[in-house]
PDB file of C-alpha atoms in Angstrom:
ATOM      1  CA  MET A  27      41.393-175.473  60.768  1.00  0.00           C
ATOM      2  CA  GLU A  28      41.279-178.605  62.918  1.00  0.00           C
ATOM      3  CA  ARG A  29      42.555-182.146  62.601  1.00  0.00           C
ATOM      4  CA  LYS A  30      40.561-185.092  63.875  1.00  0.00           C
ATOM      5  CA  THR A  31      40.557-188.858  63.447  1.00  0.00           C
ATOM      6  CA  LEU A  32      37.442-190.825  62.567  1.00  0.00           C
ATOM      7  CA  LEU A  33      37.292-194.457  63.682  1.00  0.00           C
ATOM      8  CA  THR A  34      34.498-196.528  62.150  1.00  0.00           C
ATOM      9  CA  HIS A  35      33.662-200.205  62.505  1.00  0.00           C
ATOM     10  CA  CYS A  36      30.539-202.077  61.564  1.00  0.00           C
ATOM     11  CA  THR A  37      29.156-205.069  59.697  1.00  0.00           C
ATOM     12  CA  ASP A  38      30.693-205.120  56.248  1.00  0.00           C
ATOM     13  CA  ALA A  39      28.490-203.991  53.344  1.00  0.00           C
ATOM     14  CA  PRO A  40      29.019-202.821  49.752  1.00  0.00           C
ATOM     15  CA  GLY A  41      30.009-199.194  49.283  1.00  0.00           C
ATOM     16  CA  LEU A  42      31.011-198.353  52.860  1.00  0.00           C
ATOM     17  CA  ILE A  43      34.231-196.573  51.905  1.00  0.00           C
ATOM     18  CA  SER A  44      32.380-194.507  49.307  1.00  0.00           C
ATOM     19  CA  LYS A  45      29.618-193.599  51.747  1.00  0.00           C
ATOM     20  CA  ILE A  46      32.048-192.448  54.425  1.00  0.00           C
ATOM     21  CA  THR A  47      34.324-190.488  52.105  1.00  0.00           C
ATOM     22  CA  ASN A  48      31.345-188.835  50.375  1.00  0.00           C
ATOM     23  CA  ILE A  49      30.092-187.595  53.746  1.00  0.00           C
ATOM     24  CA  CYS A  50      33.565-186.215  54.442  1.00  0.00           C
ATOM     25  CA  TYR A  51      33.418-184.427  51.085  1.00  0.00           C
ATOM     26  CA  LYS A  52      29.918-183.115  51.834  1.00  0.00           C
ATOM     27  CA  HIS A  53      31.273-181.510  55.009  1.00  0.00           C
ATOM     28  CA  GLN A  54      34.294-180.139  53.092  1.00  0.00           C
ATOM     29  CA  LEU A  55      36.729-182.177  55.152  1.00  0.00           C
ATOM     30  CA  ASN A  56      40.049-183.088  53.605  1.00  0.00           C
ATOM     31  CA  ILE A  57      41.178-186.704  54.012  1.00  0.00           C
ATOM     32  CA  ILE A  58      44.831-186.663  55.075  1.00  0.00           C
ATOM     33  CA  HIS A  59      45.206-190.420  55.479  1.00  0.00           C
ATOM     34  CA  ASN A  60      42.904-193.421  55.277  1.00  0.00           C
ATOM     35  CA  ASN A  61      43.209-197.131  56.093  1.00  0.00           C
ATOM     36  CA  GLU A  62      40.582-199.843  56.054  1.00  0.00           C
ATOM     37  CA  PHE A  63      40.357-203.553  56.762  1.00  0.00           C
ATOM     38  CA  VAL A  64      37.685-206.232  56.435  1.00  0.00           C
ATOM     39  CA  ASP A  65      37.770-209.292  58.668  1.00  0.00           C
ATOM     40  CA  ASN A  66      36.328-211.805  56.237  1.00  0.00           C
ATOM     41  CA  THR A  67      35.865-214.402  58.961  1.00  0.00           C
ATOM     42  CA  SER A  68      33.529-212.235  61.015  1.00  0.00           C
ATOM     43  CA  GLY A  69      32.312-210.018  58.171  1.00  0.00           C
ATOM     44  CA  HIS A  70      33.355-206.881  60.026  1.00  0.00           C
ATOM     45  CA  PHE A  71      34.628-203.617  58.508  1.00  0.00           C
ATOM     46  CA  PHE A  72      37.173-201.250  60.110  1.00  0.00           C
ATOM     47  CA  MET A  73      38.271-197.832  58.861  1.00  0.00           C
ATOM     48  CA  ARG A  74      40.563-195.133  60.252  1.00  0.00           C
ATOM     49  CA  THR A  75      40.411-191.715  58.595  1.00  0.00           C
ATOM     50  CA  GLU A  76      42.526-188.667  59.420  1.00  0.00           C
ATOM     51  CA  LEU A  77      40.610-185.495  58.561  1.00  0.00           C
ATOM     52  CA  GLU A  78      41.331-181.793  58.350  1.00  0.00           C
ATOM     53  CA  GLY A  79      38.832-178.941  58.123  1.00  0.00           C
ATOM     54  CA  TYR A  80      36.129-177.108  60.022  1.00  0.00           C
ATOM     55  CA  PHE A  81      34.021-179.592  61.929  1.00  0.00           C
ATOM     56  CA  ASN A  82      30.421-179.635  63.016  1.00  0.00           C
ATOM     57  CA  ASP A  83      30.649-182.872  64.965  1.00  0.00           C
ATOM     58  CA  THR A  84      26.917-183.272  65.570  1.00  0.00           C
ATOM     59  CA  THR A  85      25.767-183.019  61.962  1.00  0.00           C
ATOM     60  CA  PHE A  86      28.766-184.944  60.635  1.00  0.00           C
ATOM     61  CA  LEU A  87      28.168-187.885  62.959  1.00  0.00           C
ATOM     62  CA  ALA A  88      24.412-187.764  62.305  1.00  0.00           C
ATOM     63  CA  ASP A  89      25.061-188.073  58.569  1.00  0.00           C
ATOM     64  CA  LEU A  90      27.349-191.042  59.226  1.00  0.00           C
ATOM     65  CA  ASP A  91      24.714-192.724  61.387  1.00  0.00           C
ATOM     66  CA  ASN A  92      22.180-192.420  58.578  1.00  0.00           C
ATOM     67  CA  ALA A  93      24.579-193.957  56.065  1.00  0.00           C
ATOM     68  CA  LEU A  94      26.110-196.781  58.095  1.00  0.00           C
ATOM     69  CA  PRO A  95      24.545-200.181  58.885  1.00  0.00           C
ATOM     70  CA  ASN A  96      22.590-200.657  62.103  1.00  0.00           C
ATOM     71  CA  GLY A  97      24.830-201.150  65.104  1.00  0.00           C
ATOM     72  CA  ALA A  98      27.766-199.309  63.571  1.00  0.00           C
ATOM     73  CA  LYS A  99      30.295-197.715  65.925  1.00  0.00           C
ATOM     74  CA  ARG A 100      31.956-194.439  65.032  1.00  0.00           C
ATOM     75  CA  LYS A 101      34.123-192.063  67.008  1.00  0.00           C
ATOM     76  CA  LEU A 102      35.516-188.663  66.060  1.00  0.00           C
ATOM     77  CA  ILE A 103      38.651-187.959  68.088  1.00  0.00           C
ATOM     78  CA  ASP A 104      40.353-184.605  68.603  1.00  0.00           C
ATOM     79  CA  SER A 105      44.075-184.374  67.865  1.00  0.00           C
ATOM     80  CA  THR A 106      44.949-183.213  71.379  1.00  0.00           C
ATOM     81  CA  ARG A 107      47.729-185.014  73.259  1.00  0.00           C
ATOM     82  CA  LYS A 108      46.604-187.911  75.426  1.00  0.00           C
ATOM     83  CA  ARG A 109      47.203-187.862  79.179  1.00  0.00           C
ATOM     84  CA  ILE A 110      48.515-190.945  80.927  1.00  0.00           C
ATOM     85  CA  VAL A 111      49.232-192.003  84.487  1.00  0.00           C
ATOM     86  CA  ILE A 112      51.938-194.643  84.854  1.00  0.00           C
ATOM     87  CA  LEU A 113      51.771-197.297  87.585  1.00  0.00           C
ATOM     88  CA  VAL A 114      55.047-198.810  88.777  1.00  0.00           C
ATOM     89  CA  THR A 115      56.527-201.071  91.427  1.00  0.00           C
ATOM     90  CA  LYS A 116      60.351-201.303  91.502  1.00  0.00           C
ATOM     91  CA  GLU A 117      61.669-201.990  87.986  1.00  0.00           C
ATOM     92  CA  ALA A 118      62.869-198.890  86.147  1.00  0.00           C
ATOM     93  CA  HIS A 119      63.386-199.984  82.547  1.00  0.00           C
ATOM     94  CA  CYS A 120      59.862-199.469  81.150  1.00  0.00           C
ATOM     95  CA  LEU A 121      59.244-196.252  83.076  1.00  0.00           C
ATOM     96  CA  GLY A 122      62.641-194.850  82.118  1.00  0.00           C
ATOM     97  CA  ASP A 123      62.071-195.609  78.443  1.00  0.00           C
ATOM     98  CA  ILE A 124      58.700-193.824  78.405  1.00  0.00           C
ATOM     99  CA  LEU A 125      60.132-190.842  80.300  1.00  0.00           C
ATOM    100  CA  MET A 126      63.024-190.484  77.854  1.00  0.00           C
ATOM    101  CA  LYS A 127      60.894-190.913  74.746  1.00  0.00           C
ATOM    102  CA  THR A 128      58.428-188.345  76.032  1.00  0.00           C
ATOM    103  CA  TYR A 129      61.296-185.991  76.872  1.00  0.00           C
ATOM    104  CA  ASP A 130      62.847-186.212  73.388  1.00  0.00           C
ATOM    105  CA  GLY A 131      59.478-186.036  71.625  1.00  0.00           C
ATOM    106  CA  SER A 132      59.500-189.480  70.044  1.00  0.00           C
ATOM    107  CA  LEU A 133      56.452-190.357  72.164  1.00  0.00           C
ATOM    108  CA  ASP A 134      53.892-187.553  71.972  1.00  0.00           C
ATOM    109  CA  VAL A 135      52.056-188.003  75.249  1.00  0.00           C
ATOM    110  CA  GLU A 136      51.538-186.067  78.470  1.00  0.00           C
ATOM    111  CA  ILE A 137      52.641-187.980  81.555  1.00  0.00           C
ATOM    112  CA  ALA A 138      50.393-186.513  84.213  1.00  0.00           C
ATOM    113  CA  ALA A 139      51.826-188.524  87.118  1.00  0.00           C
ATOM    114  CA  VAL A 140      53.524-191.731  88.203  1.00  0.00           C
ATOM    115  CA  VAL A 141      52.015-193.806  91.014  1.00  0.00           C
ATOM    116  CA  GLY A 142      53.979-196.556  92.760  1.00  0.00           C
ATOM    117  CA  ASN A 143      53.500-198.938  95.637  1.00  0.00           C
ATOM    118  CA  TYR A 144      57.201-198.476  96.473  1.00  0.00           C
ATOM    119  CA  ASP A 145      59.264-195.285  96.448  1.00  0.00           C
ATOM    120  CA  GLN A 146      62.317-196.600  94.540  1.00  0.00           C
ATOM    121  CA  LEU A 147      61.375-194.807  91.315  1.00  0.00           C
ATOM    122  CA  GLN A 148      60.455-191.455  92.846  1.00  0.00           C
ATOM    123  CA  ASN A 149      63.840-189.796  92.219  1.00  0.00           C
ATOM    124  CA  LEU A 150      63.878-190.941  88.593  1.00  0.00           C
ATOM    125  CA  THR A 151      60.385-189.608  87.992  1.00  0.00           C
ATOM    126  CA  GLU A 152      61.004-186.258  89.640  1.00  0.00           C
ATOM    127  CA  LYS A 153      64.119-185.678  87.518  1.00  0.00           C
ATOM    128  CA  PHE A 154      61.609-185.153  84.689  1.00  0.00           C
ATOM    129  CA  ASP A 155      59.463-182.758  86.782  1.00  0.00           C
ATOM    130  CA  ILE A 156      56.606-185.252  86.942  1.00  0.00           C
ATOM    131  CA  PRO A 157      54.627-185.811  90.177  1.00  0.00           C
ATOM    132  CA  TYR A 158      55.208-189.119  91.950  1.00  0.00           C
ATOM    133  CA  HIS A 159      52.701-190.599  94.381  1.00  0.00           C
ATOM    134  CA  HIS A 160      54.020-193.288  96.711  1.00  0.00           C
ATOM    135  CA  ILE A 161      51.069-195.344  97.933  1.00  0.00           C
ATOM    136  CA  SER A 162      52.271-198.302  99.943  1.00  0.00           C
ATOM    137  CA  HIS A 163      50.208-201.468  99.987  1.00  0.00           C
ATOM    138  CA  GLU A 164      51.645-202.534 103.338  1.00  0.00           C
ATOM    139  CA  GLY A 165      48.948-203.204 105.932  1.00  0.00           C
ATOM    140  CA  LEU A 166      46.119-202.730 103.423  1.00  0.00           C
ATOM    141  CA  ASN A 167      43.917-205.235 101.643  1.00  0.00           C
ATOM    142  CA  ARG A 168      43.677-204.977  97.864  1.00  0.00           C
ATOM    143  CA  GLN A 169      40.479-202.909  97.856  1.00  0.00           C
ATOM    144  CA  GLU A 170      41.796-200.444 100.448  1.00  0.00           C
ATOM    145  CA  HIS A 171      45.015-199.979  98.505  1.00  0.00           C
ATOM    146  CA  GLU A 172      43.168-199.432  95.240  1.00  0.00           C
ATOM    147  CA  GLN A 173      40.918-196.807  96.810  1.00  0.00           C
ATOM    148  CA  LYS A 174      44.023-194.858  97.756  1.00  0.00           C
ATOM    149  CA  MET A 175      45.392-195.375  94.253  1.00  0.00           C
ATOM    150  CA  LEU A 176      42.177-194.097  92.699  1.00  0.00           C
ATOM    151  CA  ALA A 177      42.216-191.039  94.950  1.00  0.00           C
ATOM    152  CA  ALA A 178      45.633-190.179  93.501  1.00  0.00           C
ATOM    153  CA  ILE A 179      44.845-191.090  89.883  1.00  0.00           C
ATOM    154  CA  GLU A 180      41.361-189.690  89.262  1.00  0.00           C
ATOM    155  CA  PRO A 181      42.164-185.947  89.731  1.00  0.00           C
ATOM    156  CA  TYR A 182      44.474-186.202  86.702  1.00  0.00           C
ATOM    157  CA  HIS A 183      41.627-187.452  84.440  1.00  0.00           C
ATOM    158  CA  PRO A 184      43.939-189.716  82.430  1.00  0.00           C
ATOM    159  CA  ASP A 185      43.001-191.047  79.017  1.00  0.00           C
ATOM    160  CA  PHE A 186      44.982-194.224  79.760  1.00  0.00           C
ATOM    161  CA  LEU A 187      46.779-195.986  82.577  1.00  0.00           C
ATOM    162  CA  VAL A 188      50.092-197.669  81.774  1.00  0.00           C
ATOM    163  CA  LEU A 189      51.312-200.542  83.926  1.00  0.00           C
ATOM    164  CA  ALA A 190      55.088-200.202  83.555  1.00  0.00           C
ATOM    165  CA  LYS A 191      55.931-203.443  85.382  1.00  0.00           C
ATOM    166  CA  TYR A 192      53.348-202.753  88.065  1.00  0.00           C
ATOM    167  CA  MET A 193      53.408-206.062  89.889  1.00  0.00           C
ATOM    168  CA  ARG A 194      49.997-206.204  91.532  1.00  0.00           C
ATOM    169  CA  VAL A 195      46.809-207.791  90.180  1.00  0.00           C
ATOM    170  CA  LEU A 196      44.008-205.254  89.805  1.00  0.00           C
ATOM    171  CA  THR A 197      40.516-206.007  91.088  1.00  0.00           C
ATOM    172  CA  PRO A 198      37.510-206.186  88.718  1.00  0.00           C
ATOM    173  CA  GLY A 199      36.134-202.958  90.189  1.00  0.00           C
ATOM    174  CA  PHE A 200      39.317-201.062  89.368  1.00  0.00           C
ATOM    175  CA  VAL A 201      39.548-202.505  85.855  1.00  0.00           C
ATOM    176  CA  GLU A 202      35.920-201.603  85.119  1.00  0.00           C
ATOM    177  CA  LYS A 203      36.593-197.935  85.904  1.00  0.00           C
ATOM    178  CA  PHE A 204      39.118-197.865  83.043  1.00  0.00           C
ATOM    179  CA  HIS A 205      37.558-200.252  80.538  1.00  0.00           C
ATOM    180  CA  HIS A 206      40.070-200.890  77.729  1.00  0.00           C
ATOM    181  CA  LYS A 207      42.089-197.950  79.058  1.00  0.00           C
ATOM    182  CA  ILE A 208      44.764-199.892  80.969  1.00  0.00           C
ATOM    183  CA  ILE A 209      47.846-201.051  79.056  1.00  0.00           C
ATOM    184  CA  ASN A 210      50.067-203.742  80.560  1.00  0.00           C
ATOM    185  CA  ILE A 211      53.405-205.293  79.636  1.00  0.00           C
ATOM    186  CA  HIS A 212      54.577-208.776  80.548  1.00  0.00           C
ATOM    187  CA  HIS A 213      57.083-211.347  79.391  1.00  0.00           C
ATOM    188  CA  SER A 214      55.766-213.722  76.730  1.00  0.00           C
ATOM    189  CA  PHE A 215      56.527-216.874  78.687  1.00  0.00           C
ATOM    190  CA  LEU A 216      52.938-217.154  79.928  1.00  0.00           C
ATOM    191  CA  PRO A 217      51.543-219.700  80.389  1.00  0.00           C
ATOM    192  CA  ALA A 218      54.668-221.847  79.929  1.00  0.00           C
ATOM    193  CA  PHE A 219      56.706-220.089  82.617  1.00  0.00           C
ATOM    194  CA  ILE A 220      54.187-218.720  85.044  1.00  0.00           C
ATOM    195  CA  GLY A 221      54.975-217.436  88.528  1.00  0.00           C
ATOM    196  CA  ALA A 222      58.284-216.434  90.077  1.00  0.00           C
ATOM    197  CA  LYS A 223      61.615-216.179  88.212  1.00  0.00           C
ATOM    198  CA  PRO A 224      60.327-216.707  84.648  1.00  0.00           C
ATOM    199  CA  TYR A 225      63.753-216.087  83.117  1.00  0.00           C
ATOM    200  CA  GLN A 226      65.329-218.674  85.379  1.00  0.00           C
ATOM    201  CA  GLN A 227      62.648-221.131  84.292  1.00  0.00           C
ATOM    202  CA  ALA A 228      63.265-220.252  80.642  1.00  0.00           C
ATOM    203  CA  TYR A 229      67.003-220.724  81.085  1.00  0.00           C
ATOM    204  CA  GLU A 230      66.484-224.133  82.645  1.00  0.00           C
ATOM    205  CA  ARG A 231      64.315-225.177  79.673  1.00  0.00           C
ATOM    206  CA  GLY A 232      66.865-223.930  77.142  1.00  0.00           C
ATOM    207  CA  VAL A 233      64.474-221.655  75.241  1.00  0.00           C
ATOM    208  CA  LYS A 234      65.578-220.233  71.905  1.00  0.00           C
ATOM    209  CA  ILE A 235      63.444-217.084  71.850  1.00  0.00           C
ATOM    210  CA  ILE A 236      62.231-214.673  74.501  1.00  0.00           C
ATOM    211  CA  GLY A 237      59.735-211.887  74.085  1.00  0.00           C
ATOM    212  CA  ALA A 238      57.129-209.546  75.512  1.00  0.00           C
ATOM    213  CA  THR A 239      53.449-208.770  75.056  1.00  0.00           C
ATOM    214  CA  ALA A 240      51.608-205.476  75.548  1.00  0.00           C
ATOM    215  CA  HIS A 241      47.861-205.805  75.998  1.00  0.00           C
ATOM    216  CA  PHE A 242      44.774-204.147  77.395  1.00  0.00           C
ATOM    217  CA  VAL A 243      43.911-205.274  80.903  1.00  0.00           C
ATOM    218  CA  THR A 244      40.695-207.213  81.473  1.00  0.00           C
ATOM    219  CA  ASN A 245      39.463-209.291  84.373  1.00  0.00           C
ATOM    220  CA  ASP A 246      40.971-212.381  82.734  1.00  0.00           C
ATOM    221  CA  LEU A 247      44.547-212.203  83.987  1.00  0.00           C
ATOM    222  CA  ASP A 248      47.016-211.528  81.146  1.00  0.00           C
ATOM    223  CA  GLU A 249      44.400-212.505  78.552  1.00  0.00           C
ATOM    224  CA  GLY A 250      43.208-209.070  77.377  1.00  0.00           C
ATOM    225  CA  PRO A 251      43.330-207.886  73.740  1.00  0.00           C
ATOM    226  CA  ILE A 252      46.925-207.887  72.491  1.00  0.00           C
ATOM    227  CA  ILE A 253      48.318-204.622  71.104  1.00  0.00           C
ATOM    228  CA  LYS A 254      51.955-205.447  70.336  1.00  0.00           C
ATOM    229  CA  GLN A 255      54.331-208.401  70.641  1.00  0.00           C
ATOM    230  CA  ASP A 256      57.959-209.020  69.779  1.00  0.00           C
ATOM    231  CA  VAL A 257      60.630-211.677  70.287  1.00  0.00           C
ATOM    232  CA  ILE A 258      64.411-211.898  70.063  1.00  0.00           C
ATOM    233  CA  PRO A 259      66.616-214.993  69.668  1.00  0.00           C
ATOM    234  CA  VAL A 260      68.694-216.379  72.520  1.00  0.00           C
ATOM    235  CA  ASP A 261      70.889-219.461  72.733  1.00  0.00           C
ATOM    236  CA  HIS A 262      72.844-221.721  75.068  1.00  0.00           C
ATOM    237  CA  THR A 263      75.412-219.000  75.773  1.00  0.00           C
ATOM    238  CA  PHE A 264      72.807-216.853  77.580  1.00  0.00           C
ATOM    239  CA  SER A 265      72.686-217.145  81.341  1.00  0.00           C
ATOM    240  CA  ALA A 266      69.429-216.534  83.190  1.00  0.00           C
ATOM    241  CA  GLN A 267      70.732-213.041  83.967  1.00  0.00           C
ATOM    242  CA  ASP A 268      71.524-212.427  80.280  1.00  0.00           C
ATOM    243  CA  MET A 269      67.995-213.494  79.382  1.00  0.00           C
ATOM    244  CA  ALA A 270      66.505-211.193  81.987  1.00  0.00           C
ATOM    245  CA  GLN A 271      68.495-208.230  80.619  1.00  0.00           C
ATOM    246  CA  ALA A 272      67.522-209.024  77.032  1.00  0.00           C
ATOM    247  CA  GLY A 273      63.929-209.478  78.176  1.00  0.00           C
ATOM    248  CA  ARG A 274      63.900-206.038  79.770  1.00  0.00           C
ATOM    249  CA  ASP A 275      65.001-204.499  76.473  1.00  0.00           C
ATOM    250  CA  VAL A 276      62.171-206.237  74.623  1.00  0.00           C
ATOM    251  CA  GLU A 277      59.618-205.277  77.277  1.00  0.00           C
ATOM    252  CA  LYS A 278      60.383-201.561  77.188  1.00  0.00           C
ATOM    253  CA  ASN A 279      60.386-201.441  73.374  1.00  0.00           C
ATOM    254  CA  VAL A 280      57.116-203.345  73.041  1.00  0.00           C
ATOM    255  CA  LEU A 281      55.391-201.202  75.671  1.00  0.00           C
ATOM    256  CA  SER A 282      56.411-197.888  74.118  1.00  0.00           C
ATOM    257  CA  LYS A 283      55.419-199.065  70.628  1.00  0.00           C
ATOM    258  CA  ALA A 284      52.041-200.238  71.895  1.00  0.00           C
ATOM    259  CA  LEU A 285      51.494-196.980  73.744  1.00  0.00           C
ATOM    260  CA  ASN A 286      52.358-195.010  70.618  1.00  0.00           C
ATOM    261  CA  LYS A 287      49.723-196.898  68.623  1.00  0.00           C
ATOM    262  CA  VAL A 288      47.081-196.385  71.300  1.00  0.00           C
ATOM    263  CA  ILE A 289      47.631-192.658  71.903  1.00  0.00           C
ATOM    264  CA  ASN A 290      47.550-191.989  68.164  1.00  0.00           C
ATOM    265  CA  ASP A 291      44.197-193.762  67.780  1.00  0.00           C
ATOM    266  CA  HIS A 292      45.365-196.647  65.605  1.00  0.00           C
ATOM    267  CA  VAL A 293      43.798-199.395  67.726  1.00  0.00           C
ATOM    268  CA  PHE A 294      40.326-200.907  67.472  1.00  0.00           C
ATOM    269  CA  VAL A 295      39.271-203.351  70.177  1.00  0.00           C
ATOM    270  CA  TYR A 296      36.926-205.983  68.778  1.00  0.00           C
ATOM    271  CA  GLY A 297      35.976-208.881  70.976  1.00  0.00           C
ATOM    272  CA  ASN A 298      39.147-210.065  72.675  1.00  0.00           C
ATOM    273  CA  LYS A 299      41.530-208.918  69.975  1.00  0.00           C
ATOM    274  CA  THR A 300      42.657-205.736  68.299  1.00  0.00           C
ATOM    275  CA  VAL A 301      42.776-204.393  64.771  1.00  0.00           C
ATOM    276  CA  ILE A 302      45.551-201.839  64.270  1.00  0.00           C
ATOM    277  CA  LEU A 303      45.349-199.498  61.283  1.00  0.00           C
TER     278      LEU A 303
END
């Protein structure tokens, strides 16, 4: 007996739920959980179905193709744990949170390796018996550095890359190798507080909320499809340092929640946004 997840999205049409569930019944697959959504603006249908049974993937997907509208996308995903490689620079809060949540089982993912352009987080990583690759960018142009990064990353065959406060802009060539497979976290001040010392800028403006955004990386800087966002209130009693500390707490929580949605196949990417079921 296996468990798999079926992700389906296509142009909306009458009877789609019935067609899909009848094919599941035909193949004697038990539906454990099902969610669907129709974007009435675009006329697009999304459905996530958790299935249990004995699968013949080829015939099952062929039957779906015959029943669904032209251009439909469907994916049948095994229930195996996803593998990730985490990219870091110097800040420990997001990496540490993912390490701890993986250690205690609240985040069901395999961390294959951590790769950093500094070595500050090597000891932390190795405390969890996870390989750490220090690949300095010093003396290298961006393409040369990324080639060294890829040489370290690719042998692990990760399902996703996680940028846990990795503070370097990736080139289009690198991003294309992991299309919609790179998850980033940043403070939500963009574009209002862009550049250096965003929390200092926020403090000087007297902001009343701070937050964080997790998104897929595209070649449009910090404009990829958003997976998860959150904010917390602040007030005049917060110093810039207080805001930075509160911001770090939001960042790590948003990143781990986004990662949990992605590794458990709850996320559809459609255009430049996501649908999460």
